[in-house]
Coordinates of C-alpha atoms and ligand atoms in Angstrom, one line a residue:
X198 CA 146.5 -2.1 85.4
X199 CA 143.0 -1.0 85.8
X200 CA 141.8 0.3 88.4
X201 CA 139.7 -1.3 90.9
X202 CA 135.9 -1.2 91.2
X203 CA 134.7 0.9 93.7
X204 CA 131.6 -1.1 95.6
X205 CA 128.9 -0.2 97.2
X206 CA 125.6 -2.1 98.9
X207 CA 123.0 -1.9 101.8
X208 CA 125.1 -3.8 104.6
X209 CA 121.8 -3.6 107.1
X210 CA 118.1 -5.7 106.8
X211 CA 116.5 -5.0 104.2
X212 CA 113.6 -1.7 104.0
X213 CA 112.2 -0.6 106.2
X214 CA 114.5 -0.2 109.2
X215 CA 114.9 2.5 111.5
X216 CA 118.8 2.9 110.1
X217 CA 119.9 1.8 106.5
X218 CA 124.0 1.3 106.5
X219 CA 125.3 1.8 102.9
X220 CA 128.8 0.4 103.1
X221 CA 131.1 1.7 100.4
X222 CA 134.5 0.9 99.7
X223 CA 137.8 1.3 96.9
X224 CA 139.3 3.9 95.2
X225 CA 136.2 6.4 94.1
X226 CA 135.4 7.0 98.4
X227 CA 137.1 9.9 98.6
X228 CA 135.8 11.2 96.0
X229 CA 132.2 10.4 96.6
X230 CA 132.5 11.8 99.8
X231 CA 133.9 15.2 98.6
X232 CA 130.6 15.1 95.7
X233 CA 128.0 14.2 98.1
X234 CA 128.7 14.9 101.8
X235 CA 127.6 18.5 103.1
X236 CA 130.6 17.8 105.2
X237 CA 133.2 16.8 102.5
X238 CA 135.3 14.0 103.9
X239 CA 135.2 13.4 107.4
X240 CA 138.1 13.2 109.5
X241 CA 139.1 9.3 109.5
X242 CA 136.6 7.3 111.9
X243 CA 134.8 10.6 113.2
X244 CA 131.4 10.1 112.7
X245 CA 129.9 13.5 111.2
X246 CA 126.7 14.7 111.3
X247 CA 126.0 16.0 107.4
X248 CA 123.2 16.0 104.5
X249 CA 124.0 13.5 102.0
X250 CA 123.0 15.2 98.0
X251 CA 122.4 13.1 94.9
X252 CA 124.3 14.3 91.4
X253 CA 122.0 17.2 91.2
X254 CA 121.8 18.8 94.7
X255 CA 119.0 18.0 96.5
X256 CA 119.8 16.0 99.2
X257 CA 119.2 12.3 99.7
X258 CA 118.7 12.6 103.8
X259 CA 120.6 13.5 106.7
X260 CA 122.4 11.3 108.3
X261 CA 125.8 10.1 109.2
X262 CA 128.9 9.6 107.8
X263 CA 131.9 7.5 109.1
X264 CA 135.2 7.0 106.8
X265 CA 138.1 4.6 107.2
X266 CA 141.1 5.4 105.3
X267 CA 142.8 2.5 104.2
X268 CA 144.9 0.2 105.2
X269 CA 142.8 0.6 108.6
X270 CA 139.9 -0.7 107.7
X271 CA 137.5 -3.7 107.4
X272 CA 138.4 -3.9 103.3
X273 CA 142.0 -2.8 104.2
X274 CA 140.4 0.2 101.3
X275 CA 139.2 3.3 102.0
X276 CA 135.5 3.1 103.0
X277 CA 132.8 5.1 104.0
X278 CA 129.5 4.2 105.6
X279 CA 126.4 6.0 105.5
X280 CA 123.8 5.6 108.4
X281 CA 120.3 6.3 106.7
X282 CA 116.8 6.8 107.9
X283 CA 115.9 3.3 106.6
X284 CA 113.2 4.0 104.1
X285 CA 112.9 2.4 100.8
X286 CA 113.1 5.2 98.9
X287 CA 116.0 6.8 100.9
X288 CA 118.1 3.6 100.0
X289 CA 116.9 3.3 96.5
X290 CA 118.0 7.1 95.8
X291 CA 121.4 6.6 97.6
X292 CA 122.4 3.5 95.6
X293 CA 120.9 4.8 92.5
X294 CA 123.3 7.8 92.9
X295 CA 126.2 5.7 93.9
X296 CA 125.8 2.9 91.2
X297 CA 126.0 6.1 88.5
X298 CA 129.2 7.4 89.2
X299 CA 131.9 6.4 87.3
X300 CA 134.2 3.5 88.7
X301 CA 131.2 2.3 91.4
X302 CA 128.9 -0.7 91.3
X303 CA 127.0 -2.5 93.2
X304 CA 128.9 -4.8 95.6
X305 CA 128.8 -9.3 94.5
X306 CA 127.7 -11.1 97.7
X307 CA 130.3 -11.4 99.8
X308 CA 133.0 -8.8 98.3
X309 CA 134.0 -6.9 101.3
X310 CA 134.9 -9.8 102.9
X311 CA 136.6 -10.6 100.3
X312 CA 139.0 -7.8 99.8
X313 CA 139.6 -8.1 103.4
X314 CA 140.9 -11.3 102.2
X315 CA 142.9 -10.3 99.0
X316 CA 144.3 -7.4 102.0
X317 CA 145.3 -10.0 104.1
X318 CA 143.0 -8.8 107.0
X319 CA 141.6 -12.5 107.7
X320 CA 142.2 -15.4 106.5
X321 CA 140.0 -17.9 104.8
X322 CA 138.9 -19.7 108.2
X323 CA 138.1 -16.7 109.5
X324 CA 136.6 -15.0 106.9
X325 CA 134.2 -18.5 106.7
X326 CA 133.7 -17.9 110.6
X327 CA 131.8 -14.3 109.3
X328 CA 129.9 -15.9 107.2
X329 CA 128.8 -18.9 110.1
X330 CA 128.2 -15.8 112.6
X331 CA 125.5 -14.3 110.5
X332 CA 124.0 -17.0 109.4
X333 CA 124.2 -18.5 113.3
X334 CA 120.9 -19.1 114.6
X335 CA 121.4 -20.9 117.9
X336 CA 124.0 -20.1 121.0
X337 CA 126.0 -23.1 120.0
X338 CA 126.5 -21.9 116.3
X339 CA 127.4 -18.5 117.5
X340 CA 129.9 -19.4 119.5
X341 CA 131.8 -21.7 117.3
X342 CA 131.3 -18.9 114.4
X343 CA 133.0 -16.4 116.7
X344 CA 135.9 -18.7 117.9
X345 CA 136.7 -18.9 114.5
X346 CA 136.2 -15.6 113.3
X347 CA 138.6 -14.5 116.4
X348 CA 141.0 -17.0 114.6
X349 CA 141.4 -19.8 117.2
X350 CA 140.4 -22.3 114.5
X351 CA 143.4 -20.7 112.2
X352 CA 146.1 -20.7 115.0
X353 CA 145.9 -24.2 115.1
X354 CA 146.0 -24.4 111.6
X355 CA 148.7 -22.6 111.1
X356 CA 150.9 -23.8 114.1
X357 CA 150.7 -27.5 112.1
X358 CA 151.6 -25.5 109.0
X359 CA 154.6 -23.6 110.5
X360 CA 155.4 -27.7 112.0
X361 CA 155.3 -28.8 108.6
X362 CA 157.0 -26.2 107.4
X363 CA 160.2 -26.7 110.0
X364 CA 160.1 -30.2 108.7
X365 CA 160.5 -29.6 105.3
X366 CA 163.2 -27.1 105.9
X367 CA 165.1 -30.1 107.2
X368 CA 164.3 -32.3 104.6
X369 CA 165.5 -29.7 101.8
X370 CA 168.4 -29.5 102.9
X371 CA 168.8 -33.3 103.1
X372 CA 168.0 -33.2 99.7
X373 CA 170.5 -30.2 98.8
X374 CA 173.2 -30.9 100.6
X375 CA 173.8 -34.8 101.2
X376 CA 177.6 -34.7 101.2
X377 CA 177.5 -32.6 104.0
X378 CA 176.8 -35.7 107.3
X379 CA 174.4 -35.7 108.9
X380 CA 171.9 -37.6 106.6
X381 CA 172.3 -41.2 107.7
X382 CA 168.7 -42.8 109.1
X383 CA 169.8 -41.9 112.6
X384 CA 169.5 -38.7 111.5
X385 CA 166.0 -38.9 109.9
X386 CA 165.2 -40.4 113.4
X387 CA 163.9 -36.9 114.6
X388 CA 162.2 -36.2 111.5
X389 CA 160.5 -39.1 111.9
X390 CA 159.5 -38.4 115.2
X391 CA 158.1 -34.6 114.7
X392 CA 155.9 -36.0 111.8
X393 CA 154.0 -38.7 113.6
X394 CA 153.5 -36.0 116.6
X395 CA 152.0 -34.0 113.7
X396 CA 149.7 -37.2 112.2
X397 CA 148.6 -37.6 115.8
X398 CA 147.4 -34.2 116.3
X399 CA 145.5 -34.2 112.9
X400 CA 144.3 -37.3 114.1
X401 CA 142.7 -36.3 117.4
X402 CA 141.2 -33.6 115.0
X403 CA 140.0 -35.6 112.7
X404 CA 138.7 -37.6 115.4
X405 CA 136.4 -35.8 117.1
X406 CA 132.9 -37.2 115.8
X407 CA 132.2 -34.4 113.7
X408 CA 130.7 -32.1 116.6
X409 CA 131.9 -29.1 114.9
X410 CA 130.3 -30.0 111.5
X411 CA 127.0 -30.6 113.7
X412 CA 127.3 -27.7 115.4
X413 CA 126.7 -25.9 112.5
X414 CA 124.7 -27.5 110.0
X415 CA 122.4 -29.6 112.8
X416 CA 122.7 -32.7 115.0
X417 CA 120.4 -35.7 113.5
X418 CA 117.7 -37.8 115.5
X419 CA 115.8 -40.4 113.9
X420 CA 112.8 -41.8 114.3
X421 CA 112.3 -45.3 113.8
X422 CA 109.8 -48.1 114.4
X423 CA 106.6 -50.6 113.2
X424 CA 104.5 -48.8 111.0
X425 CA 101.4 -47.4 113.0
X426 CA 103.7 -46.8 116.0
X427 CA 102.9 -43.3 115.6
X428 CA 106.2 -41.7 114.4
X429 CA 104.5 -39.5 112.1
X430 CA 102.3 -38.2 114.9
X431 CA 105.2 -37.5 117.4
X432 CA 107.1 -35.6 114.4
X433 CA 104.0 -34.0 113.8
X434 CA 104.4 -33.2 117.8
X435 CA 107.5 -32.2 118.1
X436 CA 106.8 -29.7 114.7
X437 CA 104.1 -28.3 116.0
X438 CA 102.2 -28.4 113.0
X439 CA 101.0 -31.7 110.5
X440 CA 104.5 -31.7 108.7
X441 CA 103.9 -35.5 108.1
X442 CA 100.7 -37.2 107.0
X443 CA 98.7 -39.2 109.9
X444 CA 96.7 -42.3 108.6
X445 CA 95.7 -45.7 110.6
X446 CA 96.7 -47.1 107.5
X447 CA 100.2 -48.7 107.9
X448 CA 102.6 -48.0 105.5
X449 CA 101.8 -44.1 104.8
X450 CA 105.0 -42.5 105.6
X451 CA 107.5 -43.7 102.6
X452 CA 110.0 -41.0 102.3
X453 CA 112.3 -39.6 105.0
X454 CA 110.6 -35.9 106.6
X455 CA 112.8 -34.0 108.3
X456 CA 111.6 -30.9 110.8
X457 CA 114.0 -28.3 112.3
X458 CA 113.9 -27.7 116.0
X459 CA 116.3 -25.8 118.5
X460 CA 117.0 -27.9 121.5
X461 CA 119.8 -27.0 124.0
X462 CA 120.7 -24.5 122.1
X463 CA 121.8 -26.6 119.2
X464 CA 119.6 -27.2 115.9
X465 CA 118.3 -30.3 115.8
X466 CA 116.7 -31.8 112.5
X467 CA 114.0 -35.0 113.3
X468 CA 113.3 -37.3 110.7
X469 CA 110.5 -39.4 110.4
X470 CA 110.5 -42.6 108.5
X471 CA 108.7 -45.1 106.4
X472 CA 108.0 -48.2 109.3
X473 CA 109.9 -51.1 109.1
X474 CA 108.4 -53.9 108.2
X475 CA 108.8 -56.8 104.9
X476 CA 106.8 -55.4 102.3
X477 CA 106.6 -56.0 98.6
X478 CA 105.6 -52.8 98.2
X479 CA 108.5 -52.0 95.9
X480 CA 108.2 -48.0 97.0
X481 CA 107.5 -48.9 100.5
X482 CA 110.8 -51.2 100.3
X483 CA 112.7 -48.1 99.5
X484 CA 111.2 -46.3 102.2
X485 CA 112.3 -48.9 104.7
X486 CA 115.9 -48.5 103.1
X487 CA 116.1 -44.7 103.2
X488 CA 114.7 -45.3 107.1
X489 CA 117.7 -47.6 108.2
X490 CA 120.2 -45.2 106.2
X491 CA 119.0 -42.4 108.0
X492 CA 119.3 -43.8 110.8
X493 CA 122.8 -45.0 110.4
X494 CA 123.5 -41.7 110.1
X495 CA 121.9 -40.1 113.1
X496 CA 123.1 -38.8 116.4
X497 CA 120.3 -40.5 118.1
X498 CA 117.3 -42.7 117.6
X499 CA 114.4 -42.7 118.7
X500 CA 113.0 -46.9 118.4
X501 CA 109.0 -46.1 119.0
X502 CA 107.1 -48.9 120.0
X503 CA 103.0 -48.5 120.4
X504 CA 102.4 -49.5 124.1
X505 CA 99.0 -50.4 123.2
X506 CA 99.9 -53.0 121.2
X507 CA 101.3 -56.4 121.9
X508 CA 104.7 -56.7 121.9
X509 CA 106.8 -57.4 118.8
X510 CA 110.4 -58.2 118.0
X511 CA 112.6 -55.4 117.9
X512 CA 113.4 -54.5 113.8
X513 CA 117.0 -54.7 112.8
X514 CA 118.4 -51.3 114.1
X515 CA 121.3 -49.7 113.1
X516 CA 124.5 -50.3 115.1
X517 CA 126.7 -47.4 116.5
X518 CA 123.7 -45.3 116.8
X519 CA 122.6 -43.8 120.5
X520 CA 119.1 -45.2 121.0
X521 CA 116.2 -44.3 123.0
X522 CA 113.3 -46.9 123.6
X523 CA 110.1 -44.8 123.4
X524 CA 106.5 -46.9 124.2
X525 CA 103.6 -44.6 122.3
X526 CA 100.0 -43.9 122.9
X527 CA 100.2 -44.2 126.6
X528 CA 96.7 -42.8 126.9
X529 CA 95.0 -46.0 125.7
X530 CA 96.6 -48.1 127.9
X531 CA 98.9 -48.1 130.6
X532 CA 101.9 -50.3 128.8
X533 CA 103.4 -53.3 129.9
X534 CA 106.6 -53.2 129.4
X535 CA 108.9 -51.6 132.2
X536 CA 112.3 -51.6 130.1
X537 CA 111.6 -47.8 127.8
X538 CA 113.3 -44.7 128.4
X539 CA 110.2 -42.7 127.5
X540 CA 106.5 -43.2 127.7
X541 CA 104.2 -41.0 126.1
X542 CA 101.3 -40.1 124.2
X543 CA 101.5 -37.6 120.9
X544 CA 98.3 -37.5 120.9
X545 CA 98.0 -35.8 124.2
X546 CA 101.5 -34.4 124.4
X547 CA 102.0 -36.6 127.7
X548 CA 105.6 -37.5 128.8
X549 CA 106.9 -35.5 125.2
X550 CA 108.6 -32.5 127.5
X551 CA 110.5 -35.4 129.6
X552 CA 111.0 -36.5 126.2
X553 CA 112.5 -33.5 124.6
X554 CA 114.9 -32.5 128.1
X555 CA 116.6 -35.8 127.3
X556 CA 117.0 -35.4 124.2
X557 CA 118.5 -31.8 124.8
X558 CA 120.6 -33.2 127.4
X559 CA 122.1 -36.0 125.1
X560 CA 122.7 -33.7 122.6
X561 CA 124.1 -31.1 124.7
X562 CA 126.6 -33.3 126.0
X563 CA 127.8 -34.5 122.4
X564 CA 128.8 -30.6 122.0
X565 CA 130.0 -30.2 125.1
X566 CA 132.7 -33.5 124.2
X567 CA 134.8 -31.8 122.3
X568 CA 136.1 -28.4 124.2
X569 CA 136.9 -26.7 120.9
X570 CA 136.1 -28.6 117.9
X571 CA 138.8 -27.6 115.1
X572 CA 136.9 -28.8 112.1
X573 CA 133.8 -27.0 111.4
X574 CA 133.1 -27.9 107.5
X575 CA 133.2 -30.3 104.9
X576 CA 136.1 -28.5 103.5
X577 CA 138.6 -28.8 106.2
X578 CA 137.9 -32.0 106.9
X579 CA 139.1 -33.1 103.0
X580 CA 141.9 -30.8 103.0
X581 CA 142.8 -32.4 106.5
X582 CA 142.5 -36.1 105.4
X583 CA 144.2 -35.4 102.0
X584 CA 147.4 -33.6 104.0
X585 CA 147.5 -36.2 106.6
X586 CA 147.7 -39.0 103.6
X587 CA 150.6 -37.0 102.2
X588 CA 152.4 -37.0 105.8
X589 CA 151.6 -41.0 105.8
X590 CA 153.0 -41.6 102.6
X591 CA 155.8 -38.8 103.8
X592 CA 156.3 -41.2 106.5
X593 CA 156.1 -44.4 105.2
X594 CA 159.0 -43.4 102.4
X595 CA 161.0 -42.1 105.8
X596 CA 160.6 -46.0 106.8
X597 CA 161.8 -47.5 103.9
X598 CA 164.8 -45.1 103.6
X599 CA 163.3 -44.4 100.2
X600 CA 165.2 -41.1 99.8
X601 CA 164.2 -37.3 100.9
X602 CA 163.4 -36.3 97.2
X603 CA 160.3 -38.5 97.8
X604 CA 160.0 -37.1 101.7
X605 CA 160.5 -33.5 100.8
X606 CA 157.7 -34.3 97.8
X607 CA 154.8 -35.5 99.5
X608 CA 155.6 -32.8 102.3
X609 CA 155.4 -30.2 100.1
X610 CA 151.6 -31.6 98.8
X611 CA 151.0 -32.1 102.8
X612 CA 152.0 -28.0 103.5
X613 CA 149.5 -27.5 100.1
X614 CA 146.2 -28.5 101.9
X615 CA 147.1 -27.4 104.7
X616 CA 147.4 -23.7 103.7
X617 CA 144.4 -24.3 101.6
X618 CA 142.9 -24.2 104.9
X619 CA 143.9 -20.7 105.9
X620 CA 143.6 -19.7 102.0
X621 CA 147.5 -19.3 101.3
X622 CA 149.9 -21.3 99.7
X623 CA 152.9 -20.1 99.6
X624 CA 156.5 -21.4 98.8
X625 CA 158.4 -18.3 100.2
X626 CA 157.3 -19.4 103.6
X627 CA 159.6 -23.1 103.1
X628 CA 162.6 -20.7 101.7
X629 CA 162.0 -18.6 104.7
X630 CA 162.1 -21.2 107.0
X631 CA 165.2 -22.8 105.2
X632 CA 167.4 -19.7 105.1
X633 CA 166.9 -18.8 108.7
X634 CA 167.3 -22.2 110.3
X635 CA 170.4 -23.5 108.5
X636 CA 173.7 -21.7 108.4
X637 CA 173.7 -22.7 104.7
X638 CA 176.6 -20.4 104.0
X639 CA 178.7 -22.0 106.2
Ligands
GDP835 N1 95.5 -42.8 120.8 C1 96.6 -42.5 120.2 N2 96.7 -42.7 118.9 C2 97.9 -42.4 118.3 C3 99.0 -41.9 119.0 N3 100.0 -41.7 118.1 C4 99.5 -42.1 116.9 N4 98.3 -42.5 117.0 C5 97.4 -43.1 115.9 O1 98.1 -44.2 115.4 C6 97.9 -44.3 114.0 C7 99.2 -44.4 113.3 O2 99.9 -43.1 113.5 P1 101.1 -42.6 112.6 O3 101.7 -41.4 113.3 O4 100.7 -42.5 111.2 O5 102.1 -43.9 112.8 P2 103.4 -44.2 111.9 O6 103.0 -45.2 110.9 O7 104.4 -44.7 112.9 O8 103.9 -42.9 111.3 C8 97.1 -43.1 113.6 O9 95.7 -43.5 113.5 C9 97.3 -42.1 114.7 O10 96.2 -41.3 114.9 C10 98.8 -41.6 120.4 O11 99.7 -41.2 121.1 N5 97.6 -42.0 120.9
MG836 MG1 104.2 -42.5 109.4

């Protein structure tokens, strides 16, 4: 077999910084640090004090040097990190001297994280919850990223695969041993009982609004109205900067414009829309389509109404979706009608901080619903609906006394998914479980 790569990259911001890490790790760090280090290899995770020398003997900097032999460390490898002075041309000249010994290359994106993998140090939930933590940008991101990095999201995972995995057990040796009793339906009664406990927790999963998947990636308000209600100018608000073209001419906003804003500690992405109205404008027309869609899909509309103007009936707005009645342009007249959540002006900013505190508020609450959201991605979510159609189908063939070749079958695609989830499949686990929980050999 050949051996593995030895990689090596800056694992700190990019140059300038007052420290550079290099992270290195495989095979060659030993050796590299016997070549380079002043101090030869440190003692494991001592950090030493020692001139670092490129292949000719003048020295790269001074700095520090901490090793990890493997299997305790981050890669489960032996690795080495180098704290810099965090100069371009310190880095340059420490990679550029790593990169040309034999057996080390630059690391891909992601890589150490990925051997941690391949070493069995995390899982793939967590190792996904390392790559939400450095990408988190709000309080609300962060914390989900770490709960899952500390591998809450995989215990529950893996506490529905070890379920699954008891239940096949049984149903194997249903299958194996039939002659043995103990097989008639009464029997499967249990069996039938453990699974739906299992659909319903999947379920309740499943069922939690998506929170965890809006946590991350953003919760969605729309805004929504009569064209010249001023949506483009309260986006334009809310941005702080002309993200959205302002005309008096209705009709000027046709495609959707989204804005990023941070709002109880949650990201929160505003859309503005084309205004609804008929229109034979075939472009416009779309606009108004992409404008209902979007709001279908959002957490929370805003319906903006201009105060100033005399009333109109209400457009056709989305069902399902929260909504918040907003009259505009308050500063032109004082409005007439009592029943809005919100008055305000864009123009002057008036009644826009009440404005915002709600809608922090609302969205706030919708995070706070769910205690612990268990789905977090796109990802788990499919693996979850496709393992919980397996245990349906498992079920349903349970029902119809269909046979436990069929059960044990669309368990075995159920236990699939579900240790895609935490990155392992793995039939030794069902054997295991078989062997020790039957006295087969009796
Ligand atoms: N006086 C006043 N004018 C506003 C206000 N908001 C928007 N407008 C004006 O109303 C017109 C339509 O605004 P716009 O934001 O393009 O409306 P949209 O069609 O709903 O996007 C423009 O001339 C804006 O300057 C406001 O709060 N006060
Ligand atoms: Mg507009």
């Amino acid at each position: 077999m050949r051996a593995r790569d030895t990689i090596c990259a800056l694992a700190s911001g990019p140059p300038p910084s007052a420290i550079a890490v290099i992270r290195i790790s495989g095979p060659a760090v030993t050796d590299i640090a016997g070549k380079l280090l002043a101090s030869g290899l440190p003692d494991a995770r001592r950090a030493a004090l020692t001139y670092i020398y490129d292949e000719t003997g003048a020295p790269i900097d001074q700095g520090i040097a901490l090793y990890a032999k493997g299997p305790a460390s981050y890669t489960g490898e032996d690795t080495l990190e180098l704290y810099l002075h965090g100069g371009r041309a310190v880095v340059d000249h420490a990679l550029r001297v790593l990169t040309a010994l034999p057996g080390v290359r630059l690391a891909e994106p992601g890589e150490f994280t990925r051997r941690a993998f391949e070493a069995g140090k995390l899982d793939l939930a967590q190792a996904e919850g390392i790559a939400d933590l450095i990408e988190a940008e709000t309080d609300g991101q962060k914390a989900q990223a770490l709960r899952q990095v500390s591998g809450g999201l995989s215990a529950t995972y893996a506490s529905w695969r070890d379920d699954l995995t008891g239940l096949l057990a049984l149903v194997e040796v249903m299958v194996d041993f039939p002659d043995e009793g103990d097989v008639s339906p009464e029997a499967s009664a249990p069996l039938r009982d453990k699974l739906s406990a299992l659909i319903a927790e999947i379920d309740t999963a499943l069922g939690d609004g998506g929170i965890g998947e809006r946590i991350r990636e953003g919760f969605r308000v729309a805004i929504l109205g009569a064209p010249n209600a001023g949506k483009s100018t309260l986006l334009n608000r809310l941005a702080g900067r002309e993200a959205a073209i302002v005309t008096a001419t209705p009709g000027t906003t046709r495609d959707v414009i989204e804005i990023r804003r941070t709002l109880g500690g949650q990201v929160v992405w505003f859309a503005d829309t084309a205004g609804l109205r008929e229109t034979s404008d075939e472009i416009e027309a779309e606009g108004v389509r992409r404008a209902i869609r979007t709001a279908a899909e959002a957490d929370l509309v805003i319906h903006l109404i201009d105060g100033s103007a005399p009333p109109e009936p209400p457009p056709p707005l989305p069902f399902g979706a929260e909504i918040l009645t907003v009259l505009s342009k308050s500063d032109l007249s004082a409005p007439a009608a009592a029943c809005a959540d919100h008055i305000i002006s864009a123009l002057t900013g008036e009644g826009l901080a009440a404005l915002e505190a709600d809608i922090a508020a609302r969205i706030t609450a919708r995070a706070a619903a769910v205690e612990a959201p268990v789905i977090t991605r796109l990802r788990h979510r499919e693996r979850l609906l496709q393992g919980r159609a397996a245990l349906a189908s498992a079920l349903a063939t349970l029902e119809a006394g269909d046979g436990f070749e069929l059960v044990a079958e669309d368990l075995r695609l159920a236990a699939r998914h579900l240790s895609a989830l935490l990155g392992r499949v793995d039939v030794e686990d069902v054997l295991g479980a078989v062997f020790s929980a039957f006295c087969i050999g009796k």
